[in-house]
Short mmCIF file of C-alpha atoms and ligand atoms in Angstrom, two decimals:
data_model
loop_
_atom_site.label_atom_id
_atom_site.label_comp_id
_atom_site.label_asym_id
_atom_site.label_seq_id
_atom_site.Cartn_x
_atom_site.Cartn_y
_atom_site.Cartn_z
CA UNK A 1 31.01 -11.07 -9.84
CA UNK A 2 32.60 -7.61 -9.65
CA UNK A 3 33.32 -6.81 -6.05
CA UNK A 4 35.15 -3.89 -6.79
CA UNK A 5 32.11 -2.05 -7.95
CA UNK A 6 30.30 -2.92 -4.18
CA UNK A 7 30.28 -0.64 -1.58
CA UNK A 8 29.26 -2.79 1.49
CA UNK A 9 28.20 -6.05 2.65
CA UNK A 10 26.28 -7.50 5.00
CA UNK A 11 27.56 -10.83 5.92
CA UNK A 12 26.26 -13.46 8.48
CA UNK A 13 22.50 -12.81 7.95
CA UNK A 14 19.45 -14.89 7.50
CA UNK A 15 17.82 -13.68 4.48
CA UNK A 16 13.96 -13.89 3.75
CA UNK A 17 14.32 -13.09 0.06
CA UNK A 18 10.22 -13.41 -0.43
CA UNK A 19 11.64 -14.20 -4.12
CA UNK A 20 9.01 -16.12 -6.18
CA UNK A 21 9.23 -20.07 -6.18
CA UNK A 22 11.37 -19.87 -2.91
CA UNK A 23 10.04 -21.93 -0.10
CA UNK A 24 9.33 -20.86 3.55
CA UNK A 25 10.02 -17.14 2.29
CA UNK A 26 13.24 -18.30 0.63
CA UNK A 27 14.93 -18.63 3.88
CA UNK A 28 19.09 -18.73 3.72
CA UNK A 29 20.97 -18.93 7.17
CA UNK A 30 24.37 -17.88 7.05
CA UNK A 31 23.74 -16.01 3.99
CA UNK A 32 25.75 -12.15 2.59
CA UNK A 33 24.08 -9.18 0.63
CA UNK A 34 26.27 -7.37 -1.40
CA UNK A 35 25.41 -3.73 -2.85
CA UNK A 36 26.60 -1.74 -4.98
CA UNK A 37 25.32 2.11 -5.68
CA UNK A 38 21.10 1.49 -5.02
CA UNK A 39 20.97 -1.93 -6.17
CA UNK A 40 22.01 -5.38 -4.98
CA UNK A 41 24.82 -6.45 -6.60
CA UNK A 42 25.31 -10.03 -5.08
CA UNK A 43 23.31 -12.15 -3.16
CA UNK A 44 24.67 -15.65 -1.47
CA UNK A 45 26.60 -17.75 1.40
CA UNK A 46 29.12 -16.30 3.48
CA UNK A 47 31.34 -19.18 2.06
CA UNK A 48 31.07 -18.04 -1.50
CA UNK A 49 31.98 -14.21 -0.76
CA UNK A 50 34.60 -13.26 -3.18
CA UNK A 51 37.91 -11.54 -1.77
CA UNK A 52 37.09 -8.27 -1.12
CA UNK A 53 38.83 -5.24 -1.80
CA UNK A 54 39.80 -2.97 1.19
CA UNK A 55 36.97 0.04 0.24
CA UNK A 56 34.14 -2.56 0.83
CA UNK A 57 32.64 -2.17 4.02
CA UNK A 58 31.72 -5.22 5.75
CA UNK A 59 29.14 -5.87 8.23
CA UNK A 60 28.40 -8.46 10.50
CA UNK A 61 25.02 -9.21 10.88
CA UNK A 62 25.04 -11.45 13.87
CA UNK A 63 22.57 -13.88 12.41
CA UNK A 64 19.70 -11.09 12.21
CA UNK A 65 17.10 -11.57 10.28
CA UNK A 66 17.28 -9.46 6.97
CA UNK A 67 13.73 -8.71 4.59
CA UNK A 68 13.43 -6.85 1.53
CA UNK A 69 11.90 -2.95 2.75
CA UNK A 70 8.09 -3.03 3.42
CA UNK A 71 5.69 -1.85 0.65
CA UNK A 72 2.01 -0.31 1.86
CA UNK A 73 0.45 -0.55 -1.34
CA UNK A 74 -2.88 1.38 0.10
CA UNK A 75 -2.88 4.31 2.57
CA UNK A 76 -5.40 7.65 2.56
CA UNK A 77 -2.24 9.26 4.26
CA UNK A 78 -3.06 13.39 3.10
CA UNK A 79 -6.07 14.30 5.45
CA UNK A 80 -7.07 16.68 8.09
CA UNK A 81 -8.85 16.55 11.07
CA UNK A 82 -10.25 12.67 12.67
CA UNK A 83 -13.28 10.65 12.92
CA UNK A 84 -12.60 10.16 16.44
CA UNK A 85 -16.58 11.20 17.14
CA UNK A 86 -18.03 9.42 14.52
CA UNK A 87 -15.88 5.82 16.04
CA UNK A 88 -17.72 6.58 19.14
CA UNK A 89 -20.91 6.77 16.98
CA UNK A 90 -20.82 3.30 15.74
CA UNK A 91 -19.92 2.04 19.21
CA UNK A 92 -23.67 3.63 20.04
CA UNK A 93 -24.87 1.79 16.86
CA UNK A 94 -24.86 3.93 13.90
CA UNK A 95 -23.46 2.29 10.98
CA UNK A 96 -20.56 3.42 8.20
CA UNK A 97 -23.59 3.45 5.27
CA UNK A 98 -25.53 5.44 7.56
CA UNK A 99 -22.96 8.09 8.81
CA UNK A 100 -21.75 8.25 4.96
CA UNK A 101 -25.51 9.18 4.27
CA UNK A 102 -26.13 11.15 6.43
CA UNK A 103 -23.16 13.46 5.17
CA UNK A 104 -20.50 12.48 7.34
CA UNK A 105 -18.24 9.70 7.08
CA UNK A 106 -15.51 10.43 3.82
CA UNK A 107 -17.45 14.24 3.46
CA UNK A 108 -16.64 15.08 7.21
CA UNK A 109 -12.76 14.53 6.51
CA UNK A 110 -13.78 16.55 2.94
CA UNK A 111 -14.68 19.89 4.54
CA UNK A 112 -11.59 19.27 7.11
CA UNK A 113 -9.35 18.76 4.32
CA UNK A 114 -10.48 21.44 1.72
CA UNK A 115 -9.84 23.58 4.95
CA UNK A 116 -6.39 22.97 5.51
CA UNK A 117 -3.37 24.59 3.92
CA UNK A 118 -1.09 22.64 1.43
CA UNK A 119 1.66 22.76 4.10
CA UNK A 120 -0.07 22.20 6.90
CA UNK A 121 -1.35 18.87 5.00
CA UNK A 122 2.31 18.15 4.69
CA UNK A 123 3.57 18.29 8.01
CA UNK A 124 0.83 15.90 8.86
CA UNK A 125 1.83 13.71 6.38
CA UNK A 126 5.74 14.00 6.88
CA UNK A 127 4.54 12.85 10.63
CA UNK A 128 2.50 9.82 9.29
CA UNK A 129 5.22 8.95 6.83
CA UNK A 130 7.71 8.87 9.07
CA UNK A 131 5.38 6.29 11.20
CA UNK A 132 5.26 3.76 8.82
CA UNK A 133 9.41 4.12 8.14
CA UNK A 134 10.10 3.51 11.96
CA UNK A 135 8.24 -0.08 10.90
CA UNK A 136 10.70 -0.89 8.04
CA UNK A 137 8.18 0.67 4.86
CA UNK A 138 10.84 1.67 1.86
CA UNK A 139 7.78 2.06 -0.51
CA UNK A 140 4.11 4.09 0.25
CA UNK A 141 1.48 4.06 -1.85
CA UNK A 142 -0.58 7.72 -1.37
CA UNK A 143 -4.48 8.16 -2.61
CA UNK A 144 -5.72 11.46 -2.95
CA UNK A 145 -9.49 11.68 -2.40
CA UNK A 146 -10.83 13.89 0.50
CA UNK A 147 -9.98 16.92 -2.22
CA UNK A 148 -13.13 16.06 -4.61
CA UNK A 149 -12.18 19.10 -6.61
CA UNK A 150 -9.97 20.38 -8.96
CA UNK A 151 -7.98 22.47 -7.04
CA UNK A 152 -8.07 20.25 -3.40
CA UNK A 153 -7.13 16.94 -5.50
CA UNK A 154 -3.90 18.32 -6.95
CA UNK A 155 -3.60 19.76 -3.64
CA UNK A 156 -3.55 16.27 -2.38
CA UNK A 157 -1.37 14.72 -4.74
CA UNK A 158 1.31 17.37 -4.56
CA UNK A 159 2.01 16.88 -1.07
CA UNK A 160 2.15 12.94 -1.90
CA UNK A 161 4.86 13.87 -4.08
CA UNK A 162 6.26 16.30 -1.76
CA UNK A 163 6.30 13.07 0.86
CA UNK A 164 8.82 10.98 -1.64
CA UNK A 165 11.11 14.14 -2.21
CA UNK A 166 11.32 15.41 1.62
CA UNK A 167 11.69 11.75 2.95
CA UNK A 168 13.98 9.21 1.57
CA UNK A 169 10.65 6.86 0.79
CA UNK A 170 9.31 6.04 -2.22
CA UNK A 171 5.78 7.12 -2.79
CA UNK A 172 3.52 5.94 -5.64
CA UNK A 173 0.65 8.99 -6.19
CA UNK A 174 -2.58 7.74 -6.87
CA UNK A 175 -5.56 9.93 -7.86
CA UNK A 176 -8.77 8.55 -5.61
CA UNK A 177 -11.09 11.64 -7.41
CA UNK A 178 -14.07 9.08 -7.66
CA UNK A 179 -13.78 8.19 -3.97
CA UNK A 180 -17.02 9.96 -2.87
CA UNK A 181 -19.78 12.42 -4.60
CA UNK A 182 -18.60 15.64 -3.21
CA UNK A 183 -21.55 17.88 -1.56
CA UNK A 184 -21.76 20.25 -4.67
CA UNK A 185 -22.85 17.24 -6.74
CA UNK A 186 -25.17 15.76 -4.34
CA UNK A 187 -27.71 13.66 -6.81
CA UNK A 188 -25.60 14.61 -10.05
CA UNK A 189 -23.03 11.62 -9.78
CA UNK A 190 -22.91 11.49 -13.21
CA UNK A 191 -21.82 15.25 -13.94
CA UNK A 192 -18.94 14.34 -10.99
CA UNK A 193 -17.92 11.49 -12.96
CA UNK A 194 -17.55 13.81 -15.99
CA UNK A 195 -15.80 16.18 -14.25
CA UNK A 196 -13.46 13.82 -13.11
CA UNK A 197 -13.16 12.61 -16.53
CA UNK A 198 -12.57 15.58 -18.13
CA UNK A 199 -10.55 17.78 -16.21
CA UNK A 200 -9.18 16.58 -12.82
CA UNK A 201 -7.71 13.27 -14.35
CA UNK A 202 -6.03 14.91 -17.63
CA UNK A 203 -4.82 17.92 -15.31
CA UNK A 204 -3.27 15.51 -12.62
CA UNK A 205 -1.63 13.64 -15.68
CA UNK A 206 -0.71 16.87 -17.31
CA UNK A 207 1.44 17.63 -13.90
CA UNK A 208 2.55 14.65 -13.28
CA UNK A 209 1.20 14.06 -10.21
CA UNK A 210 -0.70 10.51 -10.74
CA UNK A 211 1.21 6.83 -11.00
CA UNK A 212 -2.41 5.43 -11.18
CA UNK A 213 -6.06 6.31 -10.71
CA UNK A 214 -8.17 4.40 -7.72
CA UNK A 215 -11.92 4.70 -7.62
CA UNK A 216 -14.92 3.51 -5.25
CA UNK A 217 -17.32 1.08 -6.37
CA UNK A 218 -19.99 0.68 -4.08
CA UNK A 219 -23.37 1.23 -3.57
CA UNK A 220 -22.68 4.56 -1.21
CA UNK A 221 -20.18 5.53 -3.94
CA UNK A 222 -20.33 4.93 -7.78
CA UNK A 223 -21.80 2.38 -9.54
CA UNK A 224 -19.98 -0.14 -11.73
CA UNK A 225 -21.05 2.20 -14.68
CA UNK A 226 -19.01 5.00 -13.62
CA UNK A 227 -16.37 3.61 -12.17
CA UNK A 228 -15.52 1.94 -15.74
CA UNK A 229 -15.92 5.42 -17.52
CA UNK A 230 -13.23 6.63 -14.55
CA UNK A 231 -11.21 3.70 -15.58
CA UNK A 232 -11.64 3.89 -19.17
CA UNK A 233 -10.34 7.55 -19.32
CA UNK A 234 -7.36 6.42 -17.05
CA UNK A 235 -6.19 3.49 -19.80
CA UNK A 236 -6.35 6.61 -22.59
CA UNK A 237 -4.43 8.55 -20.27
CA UNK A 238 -2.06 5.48 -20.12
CA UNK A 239 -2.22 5.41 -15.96
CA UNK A 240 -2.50 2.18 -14.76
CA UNK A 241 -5.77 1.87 -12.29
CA UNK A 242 -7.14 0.06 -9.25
CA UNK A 243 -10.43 0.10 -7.53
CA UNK A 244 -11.52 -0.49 -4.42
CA UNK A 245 -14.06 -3.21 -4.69
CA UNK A 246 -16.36 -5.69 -2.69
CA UNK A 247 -15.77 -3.83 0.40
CA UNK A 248 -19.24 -3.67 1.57
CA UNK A 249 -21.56 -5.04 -0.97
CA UNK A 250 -20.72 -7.43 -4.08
CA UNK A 251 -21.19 -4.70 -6.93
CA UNK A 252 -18.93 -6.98 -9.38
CA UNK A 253 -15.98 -4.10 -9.39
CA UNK A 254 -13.22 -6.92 -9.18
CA UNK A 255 -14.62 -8.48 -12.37
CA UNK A 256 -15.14 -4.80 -13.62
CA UNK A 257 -11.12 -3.70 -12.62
CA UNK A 258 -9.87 -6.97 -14.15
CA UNK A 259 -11.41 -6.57 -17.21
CA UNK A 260 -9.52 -2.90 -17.33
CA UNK A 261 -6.01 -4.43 -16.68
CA UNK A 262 -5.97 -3.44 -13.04
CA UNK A 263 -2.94 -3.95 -10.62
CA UNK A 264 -4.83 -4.50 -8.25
CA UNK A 265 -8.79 -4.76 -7.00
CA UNK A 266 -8.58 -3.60 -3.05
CA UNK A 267 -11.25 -5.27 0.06
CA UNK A 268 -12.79 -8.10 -1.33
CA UNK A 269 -14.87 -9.14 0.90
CA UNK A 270 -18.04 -9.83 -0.69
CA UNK A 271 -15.46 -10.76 -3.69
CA UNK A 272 -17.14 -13.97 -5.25
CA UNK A 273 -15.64 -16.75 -7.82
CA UNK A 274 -16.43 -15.30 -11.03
CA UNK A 275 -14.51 -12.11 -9.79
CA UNK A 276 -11.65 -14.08 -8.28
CA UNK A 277 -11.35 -16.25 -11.61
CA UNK A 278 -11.43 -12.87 -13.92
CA UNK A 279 -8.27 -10.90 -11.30
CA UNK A 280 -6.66 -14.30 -11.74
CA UNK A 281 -6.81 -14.47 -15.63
CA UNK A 282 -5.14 -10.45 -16.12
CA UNK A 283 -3.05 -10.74 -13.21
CA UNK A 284 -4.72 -8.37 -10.59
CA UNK A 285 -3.27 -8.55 -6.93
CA UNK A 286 -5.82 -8.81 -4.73
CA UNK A 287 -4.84 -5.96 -1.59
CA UNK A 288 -6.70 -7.34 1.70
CA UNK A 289 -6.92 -4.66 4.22
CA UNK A 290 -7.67 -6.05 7.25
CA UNK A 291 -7.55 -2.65 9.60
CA UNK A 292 -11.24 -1.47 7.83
CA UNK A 293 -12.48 -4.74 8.64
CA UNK A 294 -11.63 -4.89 11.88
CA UNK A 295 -12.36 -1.27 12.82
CA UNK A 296 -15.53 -1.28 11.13
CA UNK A 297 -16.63 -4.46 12.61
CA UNK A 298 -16.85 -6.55 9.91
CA UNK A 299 -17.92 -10.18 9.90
CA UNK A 300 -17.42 -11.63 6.34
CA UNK A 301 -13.98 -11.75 5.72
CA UNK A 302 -12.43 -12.00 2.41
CA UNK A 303 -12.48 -15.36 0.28
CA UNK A 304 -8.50 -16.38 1.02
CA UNK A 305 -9.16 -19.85 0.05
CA UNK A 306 -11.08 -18.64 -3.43
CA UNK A 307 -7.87 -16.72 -4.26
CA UNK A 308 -5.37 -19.05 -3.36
CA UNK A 309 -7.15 -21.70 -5.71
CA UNK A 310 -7.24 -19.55 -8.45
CA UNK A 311 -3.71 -18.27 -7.91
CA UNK A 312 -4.32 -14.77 -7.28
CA UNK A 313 -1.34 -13.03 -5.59
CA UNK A 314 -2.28 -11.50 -2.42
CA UNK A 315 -1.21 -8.50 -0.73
CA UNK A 316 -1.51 -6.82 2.62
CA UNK A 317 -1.97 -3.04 3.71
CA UNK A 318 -2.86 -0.75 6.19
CA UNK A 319 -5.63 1.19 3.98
CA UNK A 320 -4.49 3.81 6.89
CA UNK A 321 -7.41 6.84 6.63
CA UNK A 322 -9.31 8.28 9.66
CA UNK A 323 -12.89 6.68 8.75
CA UNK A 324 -12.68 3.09 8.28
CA UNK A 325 -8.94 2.22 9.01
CA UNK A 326 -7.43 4.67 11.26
CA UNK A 327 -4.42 2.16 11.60
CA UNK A 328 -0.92 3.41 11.14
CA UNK A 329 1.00 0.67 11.32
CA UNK A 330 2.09 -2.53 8.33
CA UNK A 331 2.89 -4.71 10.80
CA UNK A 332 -0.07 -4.79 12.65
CA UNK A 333 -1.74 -4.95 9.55
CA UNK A 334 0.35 -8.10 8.99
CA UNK A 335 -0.47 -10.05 12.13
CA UNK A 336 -4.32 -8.79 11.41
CA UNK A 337 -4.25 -10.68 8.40
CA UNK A 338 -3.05 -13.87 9.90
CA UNK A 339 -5.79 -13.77 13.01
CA UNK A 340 -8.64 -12.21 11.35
CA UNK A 341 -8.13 -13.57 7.53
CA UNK A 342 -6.50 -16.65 8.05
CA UNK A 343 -3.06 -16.07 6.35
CA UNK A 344 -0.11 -17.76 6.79
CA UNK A 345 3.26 -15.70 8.26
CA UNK A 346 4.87 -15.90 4.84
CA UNK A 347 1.82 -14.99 2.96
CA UNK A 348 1.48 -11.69 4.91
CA UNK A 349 5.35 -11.30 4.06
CA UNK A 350 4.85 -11.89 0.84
CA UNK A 351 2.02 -9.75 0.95
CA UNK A 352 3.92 -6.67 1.91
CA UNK A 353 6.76 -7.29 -0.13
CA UNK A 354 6.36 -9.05 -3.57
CA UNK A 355 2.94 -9.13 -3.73
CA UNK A 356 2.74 -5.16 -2.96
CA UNK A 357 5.41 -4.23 -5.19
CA UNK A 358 3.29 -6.14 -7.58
CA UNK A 359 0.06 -4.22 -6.51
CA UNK A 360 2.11 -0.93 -7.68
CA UNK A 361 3.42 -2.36 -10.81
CA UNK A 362 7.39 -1.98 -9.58
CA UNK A 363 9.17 -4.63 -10.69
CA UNK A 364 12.51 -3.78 -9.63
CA UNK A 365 11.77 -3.92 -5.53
CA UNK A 366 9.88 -6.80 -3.40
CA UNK A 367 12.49 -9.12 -2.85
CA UNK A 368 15.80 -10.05 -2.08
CA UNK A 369 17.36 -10.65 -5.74
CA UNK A 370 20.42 -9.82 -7.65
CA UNK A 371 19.54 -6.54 -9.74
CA UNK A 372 17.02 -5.18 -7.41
CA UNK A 373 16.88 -1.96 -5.49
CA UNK A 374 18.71 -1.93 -2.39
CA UNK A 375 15.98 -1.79 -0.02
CA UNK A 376 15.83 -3.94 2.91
CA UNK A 377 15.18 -4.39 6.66
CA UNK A 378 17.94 -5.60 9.71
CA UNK A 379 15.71 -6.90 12.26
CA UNK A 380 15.97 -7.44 16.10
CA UNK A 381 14.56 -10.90 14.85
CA UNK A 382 15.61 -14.54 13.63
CA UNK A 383 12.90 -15.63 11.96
CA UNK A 384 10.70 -14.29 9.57
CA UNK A 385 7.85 -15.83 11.34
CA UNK A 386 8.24 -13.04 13.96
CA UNK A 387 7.48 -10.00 11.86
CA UNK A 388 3.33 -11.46 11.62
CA UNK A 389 3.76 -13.10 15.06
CA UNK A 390 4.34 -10.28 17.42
CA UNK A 391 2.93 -6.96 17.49
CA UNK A 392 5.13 -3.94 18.72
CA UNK A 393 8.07 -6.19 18.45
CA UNK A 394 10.41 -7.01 17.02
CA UNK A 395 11.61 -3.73 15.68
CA UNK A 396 13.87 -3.03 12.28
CA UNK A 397 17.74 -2.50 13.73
CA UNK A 398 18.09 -1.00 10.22
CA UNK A 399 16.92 0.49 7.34
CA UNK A 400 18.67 0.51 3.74
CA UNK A 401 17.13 2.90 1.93
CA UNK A 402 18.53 2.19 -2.30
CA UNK A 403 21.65 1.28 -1.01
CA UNK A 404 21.74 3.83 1.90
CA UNK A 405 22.42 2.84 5.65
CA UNK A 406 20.42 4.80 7.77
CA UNK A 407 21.59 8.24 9.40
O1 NIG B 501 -10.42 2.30 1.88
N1 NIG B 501 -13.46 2.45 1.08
C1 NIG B 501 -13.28 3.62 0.79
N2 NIG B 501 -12.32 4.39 1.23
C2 NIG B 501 -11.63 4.20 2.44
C3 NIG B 501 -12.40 4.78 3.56
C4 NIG B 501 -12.22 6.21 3.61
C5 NIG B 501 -12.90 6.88 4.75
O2 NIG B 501 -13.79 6.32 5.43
O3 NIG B 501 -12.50 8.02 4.96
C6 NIG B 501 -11.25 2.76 2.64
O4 NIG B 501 -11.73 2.06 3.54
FE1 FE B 502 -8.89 2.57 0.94
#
């Protein structure tokens, strides 16, 4: 143990590592972080604290509760305009399918978002960001996919970058181009797909803009058949890929995005056993995103007790995007999880901190450990209990941000 090389530490805390194998969220009372530069260097009892050298600065926690950062593995956060009109729809009866058909739904926020400037897509973004931050989130996942082009995609994904450099987040860049059939291509899936496949994904990769590559599967969407040539190009590209899958309808994507090494399969509602057993067997998180069931009305919730017996880790997140999940906020996503899926507190802490990190294939983040990134949460709490528990309260005290105190 090298306290010389540590530059503060947090002492008298109760640590919720979320580590794996740890029971009741690997609770320690009493317990000291150490860090040194962006990582944790130590992790322990107060007791065991070495001697310290003067230039360590030391922090009593006052027995606050202290969690690794939160991770929203899924968010549409780059848009224009809202869906506020077509919410009040469905409250008169339409449905999602039928507002999607009918050219609205994903295509509404489309036109709205080809519209808008690069910059003025970033200040809306910079504004959502910095939402999710006041809630504790260290780590954003960002899907492109109201851009349906070329030019709009990139678009998209360069002011998901622009996100991670501006704020002191870190943002994982996902291309969504196969989220919807954009209007041009109305009846011509197929030549979408190729486009896709042939120049938006290798010009994305070519720019770096992409960590991994998301699709649709569904029946208003793309079929299973294109979603696996979207995937399929993403492997040769060497992106790792996701899907969202079993949202709606059971189309077999989770079978279909396990099969192509996924991180993660995303919904899951209408997920069924053979599809649970194959995300088990490569290791694909399932992401439950209870905000698009709940503002879309949903009544068949996700198979928990399927994944849990065929040990498939599961994660939580808001899915935030003005159609079907207009919900800005992890924690309520975590308490949504508990009440409307039937999670347990430490599964939806797990679920938006291990299992997430998982979800976005960082290894090095998730939990309290030894060796990982410095990123974790000083709550006006005790218990970990209280972050699914409560809504609105309680709130982070502070936010280390790789090794960073806040302000
Ligand atoms: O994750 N399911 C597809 N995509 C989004 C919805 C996007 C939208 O309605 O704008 C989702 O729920
Ligand atoms: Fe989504």
């Amino acid at each position: 143990m090298q306290a010389d090389s540590w530059n503060r530490v947090l002492r008298n805390a109760t640590l919720a590592s979320c580590a794996a194998g740890e029971p009741a969220a690997g609770l320690r009372e009493r317990a000291a972080i150490a860090v040194g530069g962006d990582r944790i260097a130590w992790i322990g009892a107060d007791r065991d604290l070495p001697a310290l050298p003067d230039a360590v600065e030391v922090v009593d926690a006052g027995g606050a509760l202290v969690t690794p950062g939160l991770i929203d593995c899924h968010t549409h956060l780059v848009f224009a305009g809202n869906r506020a009109p077509e919410f009040a729809a469905r409250q008169r009866g339409a449905s999602y399918e039928d507002i999607a058909r009918a050219g609205g739904g994903i295509l509404s926020t489309v036109r709205a978002t080809r519209a808008a400037s690069e910059e003025a897509l970033l200040a809306l973004a910079l504004e959502r960001a910095r939402v999710l931050m006041t809630e504790g989130v260290t780590t954003l996942e960002i899907k492109s996919g109201y851009g349906l082009d070329l030019d709009n995609e990139l678009k998209l994904l360069r002011v998901a970058r622009r996100v991670g450099e501006i704020l002191p987040v870190t943002v994982h860049a996902t291309l969504l181009a196969a989220h919807s059939v954009p209007p041009e291509f109305a009846g011509r899936a197929d030549d979408y797909v190729d486009l896709v496949v042939a120049t938006v994904l290798p010009a994305a990769v070519s720019a770096g803009l992409a960590d991994s590559v998301d699709a649709f599967c569904e029946t208003i969407a793309f079929s299973p058949a294109q979603v696996r040539r979207v995937l399929d190009a993403a492997r040769r590209h060497h992106l790792p890929v996701r899907l969202h899958a079993e949202q709606l309808s059971n189309s077999h994507g989770a079978a279909l995005a396990a099969g192509a090494g996924a991180l993660s399969a995303d919904h899951l509602e209408h997920l069924d056993e053979a599809g649970a057993a194959a995300m088990a067997a490569a290791g694909t998180v399932a992401v439950l995103l209870p905000g698009a069931f709940y503002f879309l009305g949903e009544t068949r919730v996700p198979p928990v007790g399927l994944l849990r017996r065929h040990g498939v880790p599961i994660a939580l997140a808001s899915d935030f995007n003005p159609g079907s999940s207009p919900l800005l906020s992890l924690r309520l996503a975590m308490n949504m999880g508990c009440v409307l899926f039937g999670l347990t507190a430490e599964e939806a802490l797990a679920g938006v901190t291990r299992h997430a990190a998982r979800a976005l294939g960082l290894d090095d983040r998730g939990t309290l450990e030894a060796g990982m990134r410095a990123d974790f949460v000083v709550w006006d709490a005790a218990r970990p209990e209280e972050l699914a528990a409560q809504v609105g309260t309680p709130r982070p005290r502070a936010t280390f941000r790789a090794g960073q105190p806040p302000g």
